[in-house]
Structures are given as structure tokens and as C-alpha cells.
GROMACS .gro file of C-alpha atoms in nm:
model
  226
    1MET     CA    1   0.309   1.972   0.930
    2LEU     CA    2   0.001   1.750   0.966
    3VAL     CA    3  -0.021   1.450   0.730
    4LEU     CA    4  -0.318   1.219   0.678
    5ALA     CA    5  -0.215   0.874   0.551
    6PHE     CA    6  -0.425   0.576   0.440
    7ASP     CA    7  -0.387   0.255   0.245
    8THR     CA    8  -0.648   0.018   0.093
    9ALA     CA    9  -0.418  -0.181  -0.140
   10THR     CA   10  -0.448  -0.501   0.067
   11ALA     CA   11  -0.704  -0.653   0.300
   12ALA     CA   12  -0.610  -0.382   0.553
   13ILE     CA   13  -0.806  -0.056   0.566
   14THR     CA   14  -0.570   0.161   0.768
   15VAL     CA   15  -0.570   0.532   0.846
   16ALA     CA   16  -0.329   0.748   1.049
   17LEU     CA   17  -0.277   1.114   1.123
   18TYR     CA   18   0.084   1.219   1.206
   19GLU     CA   19   0.232   1.556   1.286
   20TRP     CA   20   0.592   1.655   1.218
   21THR     CA   21   0.774   1.909   1.435
   22PRO     CA   22   1.149   1.980   1.418
   23GLY     CA   23   1.193   1.909   1.786
   24GLU     CA   24   0.991   1.586   1.817
   25GLY     CA   25   0.991   1.437   1.468
   26ALA     CA   26   0.687   1.232   1.359
   27VAL     CA   27   0.422   1.217   1.631
   28PRO     CA   28   0.099   1.007   1.592
   29ARG     CA   29  -0.223   1.199   1.647
   30GLY     CA   30  -0.477   0.933   1.551
   31LEU     CA   31  -0.497   0.578   1.415
   32ALA     CA   32  -0.765   0.339   1.284
   33GLU     CA   33  -0.704  -0.008   1.141
   34ALA     CA   34  -0.933  -0.286   1.017
   35VAL     CA   35  -0.890  -0.597   0.805
   36ASP     CA   36  -1.176  -0.672   0.566
   37ARG     CA   37  -1.123  -0.771   0.203
   38ARG     CA   38  -1.473  -0.671   0.094
   39ARG     CA   39  -1.554  -0.345   0.277
   40HIS     CA   40  -1.291  -0.091   0.176
   41THR     CA   41  -1.556   0.155   0.057
   42GLU     CA   42  -1.772   0.123   0.368
   43LEU     CA   43  -1.488   0.152   0.616
   44LEU     CA   44  -1.243   0.407   0.478
   45THR     CA   45  -1.442   0.729   0.507
   46PRO     CA   46  -1.571   0.664   0.862
   47SER     CA   47  -1.218   0.569   0.963
   48ILE     CA   48  -1.083   0.899   0.830
   49ALA     CA   49  -1.356   1.094   1.012
   50GLY     CA   50  -1.285   0.901   1.333
   51VAL     CA   51  -0.910   0.964   1.319
   52MET     CA   52  -0.959   1.337   1.256
   53ALA     CA   53  -1.208   1.359   1.546
   54GLU     CA   54  -0.972   1.164   1.774
   55ALA     CA   55  -0.699   1.418   1.707
   56GLY     CA   56  -0.936   1.716   1.739
   57ALA     CA   57  -0.830   1.824   1.390
   58SER     CA   58  -1.028   1.954   1.094
   59PRO     CA   59  -0.958   1.884   0.726
   60ASP     CA   60  -0.839   2.246   0.685
   61ASP     CA   61  -0.551   2.167   0.926
   62LEU     CA   62  -0.397   1.914   0.685
   63SER     CA   63  -0.065   1.993   0.516
   64ALA     CA   64  -0.061   1.686   0.289
   65ILE     CA   65  -0.222   1.350   0.218
   66ALA     CA   66  -0.027   1.026   0.164
   67VAL     CA   67  -0.193   0.724   0.007
   68GLY     CA   68  -0.079   0.373  -0.069
   69VAL     CA   69  -0.059   0.317  -0.445
   70GLY     CA   70  -0.008  -0.058  -0.437
   71PRO     CA   71   0.065  -0.281  -0.610
   72GLY     CA   72  -0.270  -0.429  -0.518
   73PRO     CA   73  -0.602  -0.560  -0.648
   74TYR     CA   74  -0.796  -0.312  -0.860
   75THR     CA   75  -1.114  -0.276  -0.648
   76GLY     CA   76  -0.956  -0.207  -0.309
   77LEU     CA   77  -0.674   0.005  -0.441
   78ARG     CA   78  -0.894   0.250  -0.629
   79VAL     CA   79  -1.101   0.324  -0.317
   80GLY     CA   80  -0.804   0.483  -0.140
   81LEU     CA   81  -0.675   0.662  -0.448
   82ILE     CA   82  -1.008   0.817  -0.543
   83THR     CA   83  -1.065   0.928  -0.184
   84ALA     CA   84  -0.716   1.084  -0.162
   85ARG     CA   85  -0.751   1.267  -0.491
   86ALA     CA   86  -1.096   1.400  -0.403
   87MET     CA   87  -0.980   1.522  -0.064
   88GLY     CA   88  -0.667   1.680  -0.205
   89GLU     CA   89  -0.862   1.868  -0.468
   90ALA     CA   90  -1.127   1.984  -0.224
   91LEU     CA   91  -0.873   2.101   0.036
   92SER     CA   92  -0.609   2.224  -0.208
   93VAL     CA   93  -0.338   2.015  -0.042
   94PRO     CA   94  -0.079   1.795  -0.213
   95VAL     CA   95  -0.142   1.422  -0.244
   96HIS     CA   96   0.159   1.188  -0.241
   97GLY     CA   97   0.165   0.820  -0.335
   98VAL     CA   98   0.366   0.561  -0.149
   99CYS     CA   99   0.442   0.207  -0.273
  100THR     CA  100   0.259  -0.029  -0.037
  101LEU     CA  101   0.553  -0.271  -0.043
  102ASP     CA  102   0.774   0.014   0.081
  103VAL     CA  103   0.535   0.069   0.371
  104ILE     CA  104   0.571  -0.293   0.486
  105ALA     CA  105   0.946  -0.273   0.440
  106TRP     CA  106   0.967   0.050   0.641
  107ALA     CA  107   0.783  -0.112   0.933
  108THR     CA  108   1.041  -0.392   0.962
  109GLY     CA  109   1.323  -0.153   1.057
  110ARG     CA  110   1.569  -0.405   0.908
  111ASP     CA  111   1.924  -0.308   0.821
  112GLU     CA  112   2.001  -0.618   0.611
  113PRO     CA  113   1.863  -0.741   0.275
  114PHE     CA  114   1.517  -0.896   0.261
  115ALA     CA  115   1.211  -0.911   0.040
  116VAL     CA  116   0.845  -0.815   0.077
  117ALA     CA  117   0.562  -1.018  -0.077
  118THR     CA  118   0.187  -0.949  -0.062
  119ASP     CA  119  -0.108  -1.154  -0.186
  120ALA     CA  120  -0.183  -1.093  -0.555
  121ARG     CA  121  -0.434  -1.380  -0.577
  122ARG     CA  122  -0.429  -1.623  -0.874
  123LYS     CA  123  -0.153  -1.804  -0.681
  124GLU     CA  124   0.079  -1.507  -0.738
  125VAL     CA  125   0.240  -1.237  -0.521
  126TYR     CA  126   0.335  -0.873  -0.551
  127TRP     CA  127   0.694  -0.840  -0.442
  128ALA     CA  128   1.015  -0.638  -0.427
  129ARG     CA  129   1.361  -0.682  -0.275
  130TYR     CA  130   1.526  -0.442  -0.035
  131ASP     CA  131   1.881  -0.368   0.075
  132ALA     CA  132   1.736  -0.233   0.402
  133ALA     CA  133   1.404  -0.104   0.537
  134ARG     CA  134   1.459   0.235   0.373
  135ALA     CA  135   1.623   0.120   0.047
  136ARG     CA  136   1.439  -0.075  -0.220
  137ALA     CA  137   1.667  -0.270  -0.454
  138THR     CA  138   1.419  -0.377  -0.730
  139GLU     CA  139   1.106  -0.244  -0.894
  140PRO     CA  140   0.773  -0.390  -0.775
  141ALA     CA  141   0.673  -0.701  -0.966
  142VAL     CA  142   0.398  -0.964  -0.980
  143GLY     CA  143   0.438  -1.334  -1.042
  144PRO     CA  144   0.457  -1.678  -0.887
  145PRO     CA  145   0.613  -1.697  -0.537
  146SER     CA  146   0.923  -1.865  -0.680
  147ASP     CA  147   1.011  -1.538  -0.859
  148VAL     CA  148   1.080  -1.362  -0.528
  149LEU     CA  149   1.389  -1.571  -0.451
  150GLU     CA  150   1.507  -1.645  -0.805
  151GLY     CA  151   1.870  -1.530  -0.825
  152ALA     CA  152   1.860  -1.400  -0.466
  153PRO     CA  153   2.113  -1.489  -0.196
  154GLU     CA  154   2.033  -1.817  -0.018
  155GLY     CA  155   1.824  -1.769   0.292
  156LEU     CA  156   1.696  -1.422   0.202
  157PRO     CA  157   1.417  -1.339   0.451
  158VAL     CA  158   1.074  -1.260   0.307
  159VAL     CA  159   0.805  -1.068   0.500
  160GLY     CA  160   0.440  -0.993   0.423
  161GLU     CA  161   0.113  -1.180   0.376
  162GLY     CA  162   0.234  -1.331   0.051
  163ALA     CA  163   0.523  -1.500   0.229
  164ALA     CA  164   0.288  -1.643   0.494
  165LEU     CA  165   0.061  -1.783   0.220
  166TYR     CA  166   0.345  -1.973   0.049
  167PRO     CA  167   0.580  -2.092   0.330
  168GLU     CA  168   0.690  -2.393   0.131
  169VAL     CA  169   0.853  -2.153  -0.118
  170LEU     CA  170   0.932  -1.845   0.084
  171GLY     CA  171   1.014  -1.984   0.427
  172VAL     CA  172   0.816  -2.089   0.729
  173SER     CA  173   0.889  -1.808   0.979
  174GLY     CA  174   0.966  -1.439   1.025
  175HIS     CA  175   0.695  -1.302   0.793
  176GLU     CA  176   0.580  -1.012   1.011
  177PRO     CA  177   0.453  -0.754   0.943
  178LEU     CA  178   0.197  -0.926   0.722
  179LEU     CA  179   0.003  -0.614   0.612
  180PRO     CA  180   0.082  -0.242   0.574
  181THR     CA  181  -0.001  -0.007   0.859
  182ALA     CA  182  -0.095   0.359   0.818
  183GLY     CA  183   0.149   0.441   1.099
  184ALA     CA  184   0.440   0.319   0.886
  185LEU     CA  185   0.294   0.488   0.577
  186ALA     CA  186   0.262   0.821   0.766
  187GLU     CA  187   0.614   0.792   0.915
  188LEU     CA  188   0.764   0.726   0.569
  189ALA     CA  189   0.573   1.012   0.406
  190VAL     CA  190   0.651   1.259   0.686
  191ALA     CA  191   1.021   1.164   0.680
  192ARG     CA  192   1.042   1.225   0.305
  193LEU     CA  193   0.850   1.550   0.322
  194ALA     CA  194   1.090   1.663   0.597
  195GLY     CA  195   1.385   1.591   0.366
  196LEU     CA  196   1.502   1.276   0.538
  197LYS     CA  197   1.625   0.956   0.372
  198GLY     CA  198   1.376   0.696   0.250
  199PRO     CA  199   1.193   0.558  -0.052
  200ALA     CA  200   1.075   0.817  -0.302
  201LEU     CA  201   0.724   0.957  -0.285
  202LEU     CA  202   0.520   0.887  -0.595
  203PRO     CA  203   0.232   1.047  -0.788
  204PRO     CA  204  -0.106   0.926  -0.665
  205GLU     CA  205  -0.137   0.678  -0.951
  206PRO     CA  206  -0.215   0.305  -0.905
  207LEU     CA  207   0.050   0.038  -0.941
  208TYR     CA  208  -0.172  -0.238  -1.075
  209LEU     CA  209   0.106  -0.433  -1.253
  210ARG     CA  210  -0.159  -0.635  -1.439
  211ARG     CA  211  -0.497  -0.573  -1.594
  212PRO     CA  212  -0.813  -0.589  -1.379
  213ASP     CA  213  -1.028  -0.902  -1.398
  214ALA     CA  214  -1.330  -0.703  -1.518
  215LYS     CA  215  -1.347  -0.644  -1.889
  216GLU     CA  216  -1.561  -0.422  -2.107
  217PRO     CA  217  -1.830  -0.619  -2.290
  218GLY     CA  218  -1.751  -0.684  -2.653
  219PRO     CA  219  -1.985  -0.627  -2.947
  220ARG     CA  220  -2.310  -0.822  -2.946
  221LYS     CA  221  -2.312  -1.140  -3.151
  222LYS     CA  222  -2.527  -1.135  -3.458
  223VAL     CA  223  -2.834  -1.352  -3.431
  224THR     CA  224  -2.912  -1.562  -3.741
  225PRO     CA  225  -3.288  -1.567  -3.810
  226ALA     CA  226  -3.443  -1.910  -3.771
   0.00000   0.00000   0.00000
């Protein structure tokens, strides 16, 4: 089983190709990562091509595609989702969504409760709490950093870029990993597709959690003749 995974829901544009075999488990075949908040469109497709070339694989070899569905800002998030859907339709392979917060949580490998927070701009964060790296305890949410720890046990660790941006609220250390990696995304997706325990795979639909900043123009105002 060969799975292509990528995520553009944060500043990271990250792509990985993983293969699952019963004897070896999830094995990385190729990886590309970049951090650029403004160039998701320009970087994603070349990164996918580079990873496939690195592995000596062709698109027809793919068994599935996994894509981060956020929560994340509208512009970056839709780049990954549109690309995943287009590839899935063209190749006739299934496309699975993965919550981006779950990807960061998975990479921690933690066995104890913690929270994940990413940058939502507007002085807010996207966040969720976890019982362990493979078990999310709450639904993803967006709001001020103080929401993350409201009603939580004292001293709950918080990881992710959102935690690093607001250390006065969410703690001053232990925020790594800050951004999702396609390696963790691919491992999570492959584990679930192989029937192992982990967060549920989702439809490839965006988790925006709030409306985009851009709005459709309203009707033109009437002009009163002079």
C-alpha cells in the first residue's frame, strides 16, 4: 500500500510518500518540507513531483491520498484539498482527510493528556485537547488562547505554533512540534488504513471553523443624480 500525504493548512507545505507492508509497517519513501505562508500554490505541486521522483514511483502506483483538512486559514487549506481531490479523481484512488491538529498530536508520541494549538490569526488559535497522541478528547475549536486551558487540569502541556505565539497564556516551554509534518500525517493515515488504532480518517472537506475574510461584493449603491 503506497500512500501520498500532504498538508497545507498551516505555514508548512509538507509532502510525504509512505509504503505499508505487513512485515515492516510504515516505511518512508520520500519527503519534502518547506515553510512559507504565501507560496502554498507554487510549492505544493513541485514538491509532490519531487517526492514521487525521489521514490522512483509513478502516480499510478498510489493506493490512496491523505490530505490535511485543517482547521486552517482558507487560502492555504484549499490548495491542498483541491490538489488532493483532483489527483484522486484523475487516478481513481480514495482521498482521505486528516485533522491537522491530529497530525501534530500524533508526532508528539505522548501518552499523557495535552493540547494542540495552531495559529488562527486575529489573536486566536485553532485547538483541541488530547488524552494521548492517538486519542483526541475534544472537537477542534477556534478562539482566544485562554480557551485552550479553560476548565483543563492545571499545568496541561500545550504544543504547536499557537502555543509558542502566546507563551504568557499557554506556557513558556515544550511547544514542539510547532507545525504538522507529512511524515506524521502519512504514518497516521497508513496506520488507520491498515486497521490500527488512531484518530478517525475524515472526508476531504475543509475544517474552516469560521468564515473566510473575503466576502462577495454586495449590490451596487444607487447613485442620486446631481
